Short mmCIF file of C-alpha atoms in Angstrom, two decimals:
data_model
loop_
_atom_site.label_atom_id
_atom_site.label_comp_id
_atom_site.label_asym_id
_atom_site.label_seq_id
_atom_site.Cartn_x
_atom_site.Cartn_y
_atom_site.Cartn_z
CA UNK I 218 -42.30 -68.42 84.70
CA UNK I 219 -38.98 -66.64 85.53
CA UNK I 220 -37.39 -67.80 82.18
CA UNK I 221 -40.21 -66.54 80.13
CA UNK I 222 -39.73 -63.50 81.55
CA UNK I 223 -35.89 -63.28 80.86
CA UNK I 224 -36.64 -64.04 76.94
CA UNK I 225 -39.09 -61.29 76.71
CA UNK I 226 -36.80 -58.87 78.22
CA UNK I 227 -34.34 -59.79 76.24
CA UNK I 228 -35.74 -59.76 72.77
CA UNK I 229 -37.29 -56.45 73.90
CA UNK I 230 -34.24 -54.94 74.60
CA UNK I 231 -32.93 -56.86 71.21
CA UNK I 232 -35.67 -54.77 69.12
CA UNK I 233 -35.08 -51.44 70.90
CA UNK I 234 -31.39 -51.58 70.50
CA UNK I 235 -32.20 -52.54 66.84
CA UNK I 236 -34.57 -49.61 65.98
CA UNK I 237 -32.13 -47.09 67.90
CA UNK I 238 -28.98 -48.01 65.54
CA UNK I 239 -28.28 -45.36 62.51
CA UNK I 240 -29.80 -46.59 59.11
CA UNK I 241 -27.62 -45.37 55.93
CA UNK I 242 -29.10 -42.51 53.78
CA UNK I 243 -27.08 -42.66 50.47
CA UNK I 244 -26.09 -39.12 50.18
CA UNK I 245 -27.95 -37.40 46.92
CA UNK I 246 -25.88 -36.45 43.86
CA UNK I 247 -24.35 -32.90 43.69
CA UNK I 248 -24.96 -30.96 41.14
CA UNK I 249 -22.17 -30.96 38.72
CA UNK I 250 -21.02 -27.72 37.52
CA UNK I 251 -21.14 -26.72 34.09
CA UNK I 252 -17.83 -25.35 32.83
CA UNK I 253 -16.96 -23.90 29.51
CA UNK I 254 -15.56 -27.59 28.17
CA UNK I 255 -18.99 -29.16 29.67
CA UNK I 256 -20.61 -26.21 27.68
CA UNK I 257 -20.91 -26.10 24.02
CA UNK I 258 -18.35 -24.30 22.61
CA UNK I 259 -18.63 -21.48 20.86
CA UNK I 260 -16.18 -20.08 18.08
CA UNK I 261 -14.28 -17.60 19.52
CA UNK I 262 -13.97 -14.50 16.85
CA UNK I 263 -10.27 -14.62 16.73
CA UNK I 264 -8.87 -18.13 16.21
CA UNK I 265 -5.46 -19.67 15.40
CA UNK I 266 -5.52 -22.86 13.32
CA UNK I 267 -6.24 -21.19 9.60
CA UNK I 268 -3.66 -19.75 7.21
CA UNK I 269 -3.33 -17.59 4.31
CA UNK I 270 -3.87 -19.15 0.79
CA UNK I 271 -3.58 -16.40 -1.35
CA UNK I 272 -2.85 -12.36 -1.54
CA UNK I 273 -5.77 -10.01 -3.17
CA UNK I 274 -3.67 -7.21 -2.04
CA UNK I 275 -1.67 -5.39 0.36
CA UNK I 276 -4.18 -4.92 3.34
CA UNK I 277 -6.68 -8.10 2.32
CA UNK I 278 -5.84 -12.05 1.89
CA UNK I 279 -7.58 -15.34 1.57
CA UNK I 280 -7.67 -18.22 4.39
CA UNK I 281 -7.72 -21.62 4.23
CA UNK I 282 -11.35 -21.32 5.71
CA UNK I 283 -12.78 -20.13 2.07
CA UNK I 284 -13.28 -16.06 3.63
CA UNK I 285 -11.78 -12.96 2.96
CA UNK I 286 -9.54 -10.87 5.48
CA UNK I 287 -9.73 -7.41 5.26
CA UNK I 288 -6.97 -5.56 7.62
CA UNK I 289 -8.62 -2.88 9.60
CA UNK I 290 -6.01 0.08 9.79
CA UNK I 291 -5.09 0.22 6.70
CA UNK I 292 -5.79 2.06 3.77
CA UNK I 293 -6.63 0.73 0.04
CA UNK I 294 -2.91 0.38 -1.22
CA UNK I 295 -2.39 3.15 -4.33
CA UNK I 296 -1.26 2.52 -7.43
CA UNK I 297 2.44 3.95 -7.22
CA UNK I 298 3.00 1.47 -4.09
CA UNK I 299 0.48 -0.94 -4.66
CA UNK I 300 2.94 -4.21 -5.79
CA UNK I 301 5.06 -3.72 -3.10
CA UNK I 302 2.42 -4.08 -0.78
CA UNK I 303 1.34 -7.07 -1.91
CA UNK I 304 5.28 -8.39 -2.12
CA UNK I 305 5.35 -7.64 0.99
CA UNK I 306 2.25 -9.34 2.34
CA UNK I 307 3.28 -12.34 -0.01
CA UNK I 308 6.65 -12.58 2.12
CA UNK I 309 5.23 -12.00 5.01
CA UNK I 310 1.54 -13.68 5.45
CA UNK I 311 1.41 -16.63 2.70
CA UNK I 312 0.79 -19.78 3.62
CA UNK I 313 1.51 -18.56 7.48
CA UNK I 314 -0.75 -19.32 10.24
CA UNK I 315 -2.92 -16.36 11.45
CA UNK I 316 -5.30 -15.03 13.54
CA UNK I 317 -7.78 -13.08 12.39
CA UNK I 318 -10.33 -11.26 14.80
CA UNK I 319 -13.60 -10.73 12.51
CA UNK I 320 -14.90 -8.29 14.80
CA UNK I 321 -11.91 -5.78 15.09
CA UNK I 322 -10.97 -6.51 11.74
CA UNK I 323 -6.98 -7.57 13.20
CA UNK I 324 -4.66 -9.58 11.48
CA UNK I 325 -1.56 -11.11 13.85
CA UNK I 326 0.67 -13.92 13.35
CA UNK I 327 1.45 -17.53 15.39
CA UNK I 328 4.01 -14.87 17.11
CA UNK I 329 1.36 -12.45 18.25
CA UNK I 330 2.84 -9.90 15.97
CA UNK I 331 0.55 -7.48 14.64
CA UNK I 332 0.34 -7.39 10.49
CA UNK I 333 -0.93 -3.64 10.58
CA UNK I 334 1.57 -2.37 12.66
CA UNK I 335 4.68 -4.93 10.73
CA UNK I 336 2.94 -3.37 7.36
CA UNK I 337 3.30 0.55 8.49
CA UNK I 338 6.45 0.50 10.19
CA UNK I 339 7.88 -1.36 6.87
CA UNK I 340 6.52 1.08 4.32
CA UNK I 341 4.09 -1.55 2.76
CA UNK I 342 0.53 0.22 3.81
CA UNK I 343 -0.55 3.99 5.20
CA UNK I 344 -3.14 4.15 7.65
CA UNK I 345 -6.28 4.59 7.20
CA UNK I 346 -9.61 6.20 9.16
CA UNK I 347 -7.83 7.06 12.81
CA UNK I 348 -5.23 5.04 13.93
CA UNK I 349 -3.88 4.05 16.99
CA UNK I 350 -1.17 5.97 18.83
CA UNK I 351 1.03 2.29 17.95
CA UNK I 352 -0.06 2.62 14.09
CA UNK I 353 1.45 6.61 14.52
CA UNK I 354 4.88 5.65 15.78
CA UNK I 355 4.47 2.60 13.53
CA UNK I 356 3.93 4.94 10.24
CA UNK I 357 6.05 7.65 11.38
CA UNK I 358 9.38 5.52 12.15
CA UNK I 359 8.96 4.65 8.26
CA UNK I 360 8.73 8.02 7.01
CA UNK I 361 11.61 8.91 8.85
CA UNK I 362 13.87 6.68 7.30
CA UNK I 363 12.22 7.08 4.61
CA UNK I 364 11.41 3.55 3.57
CA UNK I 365 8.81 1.56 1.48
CA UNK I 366 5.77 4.11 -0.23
CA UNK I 367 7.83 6.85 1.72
CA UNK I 368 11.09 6.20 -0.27
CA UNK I 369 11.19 7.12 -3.89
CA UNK I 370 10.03 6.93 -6.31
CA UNK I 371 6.04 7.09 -4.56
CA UNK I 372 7.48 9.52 -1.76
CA UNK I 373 4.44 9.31 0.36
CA UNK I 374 2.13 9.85 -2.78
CA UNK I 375 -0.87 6.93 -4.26
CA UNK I 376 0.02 8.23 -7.59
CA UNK I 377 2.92 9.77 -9.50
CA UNK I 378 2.16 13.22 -10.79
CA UNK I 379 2.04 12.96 -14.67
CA UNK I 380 3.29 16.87 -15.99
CA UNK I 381 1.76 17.60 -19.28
CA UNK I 382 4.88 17.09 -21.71
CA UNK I 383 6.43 20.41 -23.71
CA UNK I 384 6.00 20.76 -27.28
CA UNK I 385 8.27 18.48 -29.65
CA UNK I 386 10.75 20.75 -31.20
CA UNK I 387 10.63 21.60 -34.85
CA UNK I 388 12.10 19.24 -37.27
CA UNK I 389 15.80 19.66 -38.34
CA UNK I 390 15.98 21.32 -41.73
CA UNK I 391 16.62 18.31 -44.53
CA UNK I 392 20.63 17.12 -44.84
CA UNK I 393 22.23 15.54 -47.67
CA UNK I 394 23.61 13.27 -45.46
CA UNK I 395 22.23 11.24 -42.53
CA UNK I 396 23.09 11.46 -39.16
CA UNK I 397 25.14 8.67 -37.72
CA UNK I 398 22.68 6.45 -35.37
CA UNK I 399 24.41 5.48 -32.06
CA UNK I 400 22.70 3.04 -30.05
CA UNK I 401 23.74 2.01 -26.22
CA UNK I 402 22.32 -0.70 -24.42
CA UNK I 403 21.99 0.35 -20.86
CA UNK I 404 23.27 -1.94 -18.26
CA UNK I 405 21.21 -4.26 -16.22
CA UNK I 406 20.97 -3.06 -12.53
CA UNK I 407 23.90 -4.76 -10.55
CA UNK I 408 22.08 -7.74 -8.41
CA UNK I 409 23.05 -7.88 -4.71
CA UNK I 410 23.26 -11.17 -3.14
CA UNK I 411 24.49 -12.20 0.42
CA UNK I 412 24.41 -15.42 1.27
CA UNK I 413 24.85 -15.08 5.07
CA UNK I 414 24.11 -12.47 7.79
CA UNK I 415 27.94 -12.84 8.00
CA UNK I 416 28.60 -11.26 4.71
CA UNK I 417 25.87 -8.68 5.00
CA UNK I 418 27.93 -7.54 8.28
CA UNK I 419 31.43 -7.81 6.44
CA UNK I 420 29.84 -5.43 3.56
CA UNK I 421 28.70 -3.27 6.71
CA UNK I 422 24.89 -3.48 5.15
CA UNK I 423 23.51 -4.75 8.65
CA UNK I 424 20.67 -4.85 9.15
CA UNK I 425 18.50 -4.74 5.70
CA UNK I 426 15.05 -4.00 5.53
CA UNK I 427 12.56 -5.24 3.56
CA UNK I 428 13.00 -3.62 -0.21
CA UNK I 429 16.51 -2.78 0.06
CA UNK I 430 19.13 -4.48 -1.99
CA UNK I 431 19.88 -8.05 -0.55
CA UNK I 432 17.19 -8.54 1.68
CA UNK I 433 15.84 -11.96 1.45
CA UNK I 434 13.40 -13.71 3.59
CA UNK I 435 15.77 -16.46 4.31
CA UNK I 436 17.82 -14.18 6.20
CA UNK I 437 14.75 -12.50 8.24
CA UNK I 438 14.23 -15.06 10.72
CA UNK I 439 11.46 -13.89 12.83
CA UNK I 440 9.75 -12.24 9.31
CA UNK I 441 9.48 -8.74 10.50
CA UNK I 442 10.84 -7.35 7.83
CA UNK I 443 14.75 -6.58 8.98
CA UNK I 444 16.90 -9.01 8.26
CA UNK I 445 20.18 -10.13 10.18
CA UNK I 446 19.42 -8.01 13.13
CA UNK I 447 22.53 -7.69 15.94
CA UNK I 448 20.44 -8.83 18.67
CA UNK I 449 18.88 -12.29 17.22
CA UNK I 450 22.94 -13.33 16.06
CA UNK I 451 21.77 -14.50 12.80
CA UNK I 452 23.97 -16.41 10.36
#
């Protein structure tokens, strides 16, 4: 009788001891957050990655995208200054990588530079609608030199004025003889050519801007339009 009574206290106190140890809860899954790369993306209005195929003009250009970039800031180019604008944004922009913000209308460069302020401060556009206290100093640093539309032969102006032309003078009375014909072939414009930064300095020409004699793209290396500048140490 006594060891029946031992095994039933024992497997009671077997089952209690069971029921009062912890059973495992697997802990429920926390809610991942969504972040932007979880997200789907959207395309941002500004985005590097296209480049510029081809130059309609001096304030709009063509990406590799198939659409058309119109520069806000600056004006339609005019017809005295209206090939060196688009030299310029053919030296500049072609076949560069950009960024162009379709919602501001901005045009910058892989460098951050901004193609409506490098434009204005070069000479190659005016401003147009009201600019920006940067497009001011921008514009008005290239007047003061004067340089670009602001140079001659444009001088600020879209168009050169055309003065109605003075009445051809009256015929010589007849000769008996003819008058000698001399003819002179002007001479072709002397070409300037430097083949280093070196030899701009030695001619004391440092640094050249964009649309002065010897200025070549090879020599700007950051492409802002002044070439062989003291503090890059170009060569």
């Amino acid at each position: 009788m006594g060891g029946v009574l031992l095994v039933a206290l024992t497997a009671g106190c077997a089952a209690q001891v069971q029921q009062s140890r912890p059973v495992a809860v697997e802990k429920p899954a926390e809610d991942v957050p969504v972040t932007a790369s979880s997200a789907s993306a959207t395309v941002p209005p500004a985005q590097l990655g296209i480049s510029v195929v081809s130059i309609v003009d001096g304030r709009s250009v063509m990406l590799s995208d198939g659409s058309k970039a119109e520069v806000t800031g600056l004006a339609q180019p005019g017809p005295c200054w209206a090939e060196a604008a688009g030299n310029f944004a053919k030296a500049m922009l072609l076949n560069q990588q950009v960024r162009f913000d379709r919602t501001t209308g901005a045009l910058t460069l892989a460098d951050g530079t901004d193609y409506a302020l490098l434009a204005l401060g070069n000479g190659a556009g005016r401003s147009a609608g009201t600019p920006t206290p940067g497009q001011k100093e921008a514009e008005g640093a290239a007047q003061r030199v004067p340089m670009g539309l602001w140079g001659t032969p444009c001088g600020g102006k879209d168009a050169l004025e055309t003065s109605s032309a003075p009445p051809p003078p009256p015929p010589p009375p007849p000769t008996t003889t003819k008058p000698k014909v001399t003819t002179t072939t002007p001479k072709p414009p002397a070409t300037v050519f430097y083949a280093s930064c070196d030899d701009v300095r030695r001619a004391g020409k440092a640094p050249l801007y964009w649309g002065q004699p010897g200025y070549r793209v090879e020599l700007d290396e950051n492409r802002n339009g002044v070439a062989c500048e003291s503090r890059y140490g170009y060569r």
